PDB file of C-alpha atoms in Angstrom:
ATOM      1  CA  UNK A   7     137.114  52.001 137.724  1.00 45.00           C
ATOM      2  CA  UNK A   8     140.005  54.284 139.111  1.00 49.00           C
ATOM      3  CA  UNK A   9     137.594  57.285 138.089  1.00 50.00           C
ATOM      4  CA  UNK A  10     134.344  55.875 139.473  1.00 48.00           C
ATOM      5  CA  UNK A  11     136.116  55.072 143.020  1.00 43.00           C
ATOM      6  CA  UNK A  12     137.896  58.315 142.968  1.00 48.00           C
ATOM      7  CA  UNK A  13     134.670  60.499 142.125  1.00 43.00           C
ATOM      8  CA  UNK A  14     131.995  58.490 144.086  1.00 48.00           C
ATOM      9  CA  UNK A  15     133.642  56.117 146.426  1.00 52.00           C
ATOM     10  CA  UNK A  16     136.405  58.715 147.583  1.00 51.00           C
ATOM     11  CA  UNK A  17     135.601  58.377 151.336  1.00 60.00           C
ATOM     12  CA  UNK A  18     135.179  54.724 151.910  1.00 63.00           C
ATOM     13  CA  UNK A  19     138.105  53.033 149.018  1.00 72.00           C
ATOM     14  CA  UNK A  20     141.048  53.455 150.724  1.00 87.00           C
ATOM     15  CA  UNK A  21     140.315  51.828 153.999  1.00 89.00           C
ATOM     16  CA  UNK A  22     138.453  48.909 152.208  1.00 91.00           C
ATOM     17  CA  UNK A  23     141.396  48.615 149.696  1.00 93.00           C
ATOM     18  CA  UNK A  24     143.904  49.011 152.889  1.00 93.00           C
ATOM     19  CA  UNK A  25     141.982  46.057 154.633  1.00 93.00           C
ATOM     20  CA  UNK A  26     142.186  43.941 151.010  1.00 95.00           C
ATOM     21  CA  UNK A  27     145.938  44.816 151.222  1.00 96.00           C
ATOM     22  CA  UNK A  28     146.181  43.708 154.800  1.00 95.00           C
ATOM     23  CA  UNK A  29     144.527  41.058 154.121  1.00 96.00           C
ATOM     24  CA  UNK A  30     147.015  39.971 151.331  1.00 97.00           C
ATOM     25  CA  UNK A  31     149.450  40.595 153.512  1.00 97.00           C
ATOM     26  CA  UNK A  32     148.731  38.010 155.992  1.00 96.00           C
ATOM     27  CA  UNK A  33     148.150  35.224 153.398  1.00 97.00           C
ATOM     28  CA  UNK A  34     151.172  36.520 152.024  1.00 98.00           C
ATOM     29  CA  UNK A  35     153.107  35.983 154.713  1.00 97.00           C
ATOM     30  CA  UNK A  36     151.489  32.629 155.376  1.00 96.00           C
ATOM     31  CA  UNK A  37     152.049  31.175 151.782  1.00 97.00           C
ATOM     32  CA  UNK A  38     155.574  32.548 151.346  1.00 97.00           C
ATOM     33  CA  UNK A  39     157.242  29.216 150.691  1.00 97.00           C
ATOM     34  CA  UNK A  40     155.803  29.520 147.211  1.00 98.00           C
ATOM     35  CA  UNK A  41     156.660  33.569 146.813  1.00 98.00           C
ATOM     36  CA  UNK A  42     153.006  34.822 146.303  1.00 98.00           C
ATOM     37  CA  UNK A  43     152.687  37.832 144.443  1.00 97.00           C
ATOM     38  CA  UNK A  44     149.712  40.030 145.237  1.00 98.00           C
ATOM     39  CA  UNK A  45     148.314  41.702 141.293  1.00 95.00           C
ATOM     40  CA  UNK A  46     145.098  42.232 139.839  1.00 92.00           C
ATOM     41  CA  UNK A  47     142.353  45.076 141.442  1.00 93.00           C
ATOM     42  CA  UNK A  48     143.866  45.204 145.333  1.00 95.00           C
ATOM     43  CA  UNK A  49     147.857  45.248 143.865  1.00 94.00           C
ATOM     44  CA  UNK A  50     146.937  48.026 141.602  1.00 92.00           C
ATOM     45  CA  UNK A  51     144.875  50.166 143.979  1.00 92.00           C
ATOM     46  CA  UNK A  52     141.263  50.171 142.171  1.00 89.00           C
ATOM     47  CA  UNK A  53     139.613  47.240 143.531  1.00 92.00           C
ATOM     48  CA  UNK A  54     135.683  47.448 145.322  1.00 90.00           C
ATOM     49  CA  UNK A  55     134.781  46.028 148.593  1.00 89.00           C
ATOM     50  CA  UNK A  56     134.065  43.029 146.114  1.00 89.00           C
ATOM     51  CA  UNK A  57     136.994  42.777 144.603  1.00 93.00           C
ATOM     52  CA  UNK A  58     139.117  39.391 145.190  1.00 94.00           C
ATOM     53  CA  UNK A  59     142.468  39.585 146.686  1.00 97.00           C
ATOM     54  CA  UNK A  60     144.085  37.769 143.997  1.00 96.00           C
ATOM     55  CA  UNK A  61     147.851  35.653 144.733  1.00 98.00           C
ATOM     56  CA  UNK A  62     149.964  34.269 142.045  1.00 97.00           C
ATOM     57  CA  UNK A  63     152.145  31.098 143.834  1.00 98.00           C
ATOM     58  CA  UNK A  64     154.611  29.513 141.870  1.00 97.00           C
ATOM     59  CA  UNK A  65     154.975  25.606 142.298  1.00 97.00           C
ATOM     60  CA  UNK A  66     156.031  23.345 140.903  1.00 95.00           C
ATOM     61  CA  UNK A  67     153.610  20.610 142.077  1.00 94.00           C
ATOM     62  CA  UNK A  68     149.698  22.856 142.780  1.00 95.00           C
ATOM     63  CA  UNK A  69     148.889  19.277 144.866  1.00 96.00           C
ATOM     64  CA  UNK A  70     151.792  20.489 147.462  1.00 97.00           C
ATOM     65  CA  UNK A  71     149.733  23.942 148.326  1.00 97.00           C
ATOM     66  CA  UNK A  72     146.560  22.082 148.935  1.00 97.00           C
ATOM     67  CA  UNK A  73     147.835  19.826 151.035  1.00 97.00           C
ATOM     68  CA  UNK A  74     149.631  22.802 153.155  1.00 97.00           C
ATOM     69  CA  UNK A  75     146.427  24.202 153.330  1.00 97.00           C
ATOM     70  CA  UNK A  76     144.421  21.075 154.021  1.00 97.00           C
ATOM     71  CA  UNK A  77     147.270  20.123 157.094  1.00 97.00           C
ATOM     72  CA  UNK A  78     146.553  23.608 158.448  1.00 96.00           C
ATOM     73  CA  UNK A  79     142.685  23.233 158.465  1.00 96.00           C
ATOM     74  CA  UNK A  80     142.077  26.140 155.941  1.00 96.00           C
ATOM     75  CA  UNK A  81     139.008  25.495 154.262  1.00 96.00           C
ATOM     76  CA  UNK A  82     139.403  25.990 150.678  1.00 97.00           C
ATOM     77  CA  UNK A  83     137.574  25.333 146.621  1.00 96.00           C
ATOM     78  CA  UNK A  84     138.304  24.758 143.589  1.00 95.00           C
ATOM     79  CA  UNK A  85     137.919  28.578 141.648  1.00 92.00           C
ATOM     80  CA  UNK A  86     136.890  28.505 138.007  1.00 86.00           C
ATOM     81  CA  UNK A  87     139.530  29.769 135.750  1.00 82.00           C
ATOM     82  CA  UNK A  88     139.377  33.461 134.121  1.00 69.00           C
ATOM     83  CA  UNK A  89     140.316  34.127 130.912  1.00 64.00           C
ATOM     84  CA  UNK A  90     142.556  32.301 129.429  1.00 62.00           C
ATOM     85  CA  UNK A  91     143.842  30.280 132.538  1.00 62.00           C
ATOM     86  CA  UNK A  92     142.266  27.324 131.931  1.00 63.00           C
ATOM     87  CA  UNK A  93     145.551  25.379 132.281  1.00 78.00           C
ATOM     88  CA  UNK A  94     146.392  27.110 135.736  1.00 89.00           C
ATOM     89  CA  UNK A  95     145.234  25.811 139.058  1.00 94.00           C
ATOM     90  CA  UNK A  96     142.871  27.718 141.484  1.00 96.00           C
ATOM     91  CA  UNK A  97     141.845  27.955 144.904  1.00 97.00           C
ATOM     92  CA  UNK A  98     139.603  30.170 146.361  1.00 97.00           C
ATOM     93  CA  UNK A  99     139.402  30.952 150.592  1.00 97.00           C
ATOM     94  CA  UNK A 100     136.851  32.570 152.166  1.00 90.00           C
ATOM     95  CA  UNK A 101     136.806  33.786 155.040  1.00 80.00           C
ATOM     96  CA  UNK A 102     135.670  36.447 157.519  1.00 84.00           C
ATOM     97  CA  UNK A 103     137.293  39.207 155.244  1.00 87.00           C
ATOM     98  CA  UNK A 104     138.146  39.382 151.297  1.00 93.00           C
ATOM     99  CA  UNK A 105     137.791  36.224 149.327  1.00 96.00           C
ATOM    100  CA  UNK A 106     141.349  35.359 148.304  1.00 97.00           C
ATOM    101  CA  UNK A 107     141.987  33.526 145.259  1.00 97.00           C
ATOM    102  CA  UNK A 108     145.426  31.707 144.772  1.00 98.00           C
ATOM    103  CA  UNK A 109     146.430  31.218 141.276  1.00 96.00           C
ATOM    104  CA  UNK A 110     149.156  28.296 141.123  1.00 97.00           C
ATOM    105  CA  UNK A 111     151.544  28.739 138.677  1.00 95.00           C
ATOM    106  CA  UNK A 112     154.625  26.628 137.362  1.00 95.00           C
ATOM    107  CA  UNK A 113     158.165  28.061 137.563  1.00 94.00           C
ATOM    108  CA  UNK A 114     158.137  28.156 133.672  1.00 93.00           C
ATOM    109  CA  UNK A 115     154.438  29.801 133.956  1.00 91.00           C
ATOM    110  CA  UNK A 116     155.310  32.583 136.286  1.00 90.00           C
ATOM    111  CA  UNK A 117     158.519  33.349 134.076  1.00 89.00           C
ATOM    112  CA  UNK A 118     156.258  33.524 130.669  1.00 87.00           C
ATOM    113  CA  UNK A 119     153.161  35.190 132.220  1.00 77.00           C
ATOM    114  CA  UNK A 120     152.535  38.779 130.322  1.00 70.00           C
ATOM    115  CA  UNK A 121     153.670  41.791 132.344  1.00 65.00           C
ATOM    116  CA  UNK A 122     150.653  44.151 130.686  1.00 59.00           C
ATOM    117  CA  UNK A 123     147.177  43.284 130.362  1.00 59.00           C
ATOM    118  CA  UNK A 124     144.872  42.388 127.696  1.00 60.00           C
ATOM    119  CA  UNK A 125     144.038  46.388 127.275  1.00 60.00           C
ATOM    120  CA  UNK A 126     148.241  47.059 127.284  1.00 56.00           C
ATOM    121  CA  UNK A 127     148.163  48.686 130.790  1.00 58.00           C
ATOM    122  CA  UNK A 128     150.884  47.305 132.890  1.00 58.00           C
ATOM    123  CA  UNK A 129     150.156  44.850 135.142  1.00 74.00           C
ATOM    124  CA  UNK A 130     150.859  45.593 138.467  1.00 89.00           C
ATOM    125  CA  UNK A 131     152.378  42.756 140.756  1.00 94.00           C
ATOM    126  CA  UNK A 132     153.455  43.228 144.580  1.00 96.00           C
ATOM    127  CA  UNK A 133     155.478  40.721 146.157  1.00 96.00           C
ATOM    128  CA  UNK A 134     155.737  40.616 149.985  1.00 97.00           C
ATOM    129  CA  UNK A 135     158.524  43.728 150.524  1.00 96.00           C
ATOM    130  CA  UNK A 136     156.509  46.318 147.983  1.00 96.00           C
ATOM    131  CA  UNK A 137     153.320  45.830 149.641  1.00 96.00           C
ATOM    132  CA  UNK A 138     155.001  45.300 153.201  1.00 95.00           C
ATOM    133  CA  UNK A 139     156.661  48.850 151.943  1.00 94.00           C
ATOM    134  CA  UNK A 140     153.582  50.393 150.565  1.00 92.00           C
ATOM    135  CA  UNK A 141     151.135  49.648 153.474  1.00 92.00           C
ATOM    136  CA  UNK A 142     154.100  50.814 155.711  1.00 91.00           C
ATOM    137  CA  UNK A 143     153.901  54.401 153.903  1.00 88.00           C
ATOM    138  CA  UNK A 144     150.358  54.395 153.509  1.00 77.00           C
ATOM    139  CA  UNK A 145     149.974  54.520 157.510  1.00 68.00           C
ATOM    140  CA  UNK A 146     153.861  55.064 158.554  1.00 58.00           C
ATOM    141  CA  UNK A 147     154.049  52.262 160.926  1.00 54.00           C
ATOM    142  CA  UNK A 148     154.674  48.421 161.348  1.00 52.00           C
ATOM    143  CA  UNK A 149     152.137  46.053 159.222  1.00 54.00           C
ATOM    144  CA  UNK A 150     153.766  42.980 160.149  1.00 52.00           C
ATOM    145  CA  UNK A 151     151.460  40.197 161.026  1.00 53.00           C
ATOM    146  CA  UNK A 152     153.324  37.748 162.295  1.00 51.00           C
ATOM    147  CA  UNK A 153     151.595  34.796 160.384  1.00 60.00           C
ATOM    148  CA  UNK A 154     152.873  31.786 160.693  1.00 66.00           C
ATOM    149  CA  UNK A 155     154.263  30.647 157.353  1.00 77.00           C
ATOM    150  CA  UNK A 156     152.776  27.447 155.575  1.00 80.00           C
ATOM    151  CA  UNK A 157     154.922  24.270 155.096  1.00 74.00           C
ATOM    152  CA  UNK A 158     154.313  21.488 152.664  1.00 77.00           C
ATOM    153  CA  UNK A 159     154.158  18.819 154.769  1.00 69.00           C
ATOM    154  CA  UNK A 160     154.930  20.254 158.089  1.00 62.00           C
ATOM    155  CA  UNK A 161     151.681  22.094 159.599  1.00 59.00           C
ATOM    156  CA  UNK A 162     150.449  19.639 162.107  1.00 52.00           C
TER     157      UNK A 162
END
């Protein structure tokens, strides 16, 4: 895919994968009581236009992020599992921009969870400060969003 984008979608990949990332960001931001980690497509600088922005949370308790994002009135689904995640909670937002997926994972999950994927390549995972720090040298300036940050239990 890294071939395709760089040989026919040259012009137009990098802005759509810098809104993804932006994107990410800002839900980032939001969700960081449960240290998202941005991977997959948009982490590892390949993904389309349709690519999903794809969070890991760790929680202990997956009930605890939907209510968050029920008390904040973020409209959200149940996302069918991929692969071999059919243990592992998802949620799927759409919105305006990139569909964001949130993949809830246990503390045990997130320790035991494979670093390369099923092909061997290494499986790239951003957390908040790499991709604050990579959008910030991708443009050289601020990319703070200012989100406000998602509670369990306290969004009202």
């Amino acid at each position: 895919m890294r071939d395709y984008n760089s040989l026919f979608r040259a012009a137009s990949q990098p802005a759509s994968l810098r809104l993804q990332r932006l994107e990410a960001l800002r839900w980032m931001e939001r969700l960081s009581h449960w240290d998202p980690v941005l991977t997959g497509a948009v982490a590892a600088g390949w993904a389309t236009e349709h690519s999903e922005v794809r969070l890991e949370l760790e929680a202990e308790d997956a009930k605890a992020v939907e209510l968050a994002l029920i008390n904040a009135g973020i409209a959200y689904a149940q996302a069918p599992t991929q692969g071999g995640e059919a243990q592992t909670p998802q949620l799927r937002i759409e919105s305006q921009g990139p569909t964001v997926r949130l993949v809830i994972l246990s503390p045990q999950q997130r320790r035991n969870r494979p670093r390369r994927d099923r092909s061997g390549l290494s499986d790239e995972r951003l957390a908040l400060a790499q991709l604050k720090s990579l959008l910030a040298t991708e443009n050289d300036g601020d990319v703070s969003l200012a989100a406000t940050p998602l509670q369990p239990g306290r969004n009202r």
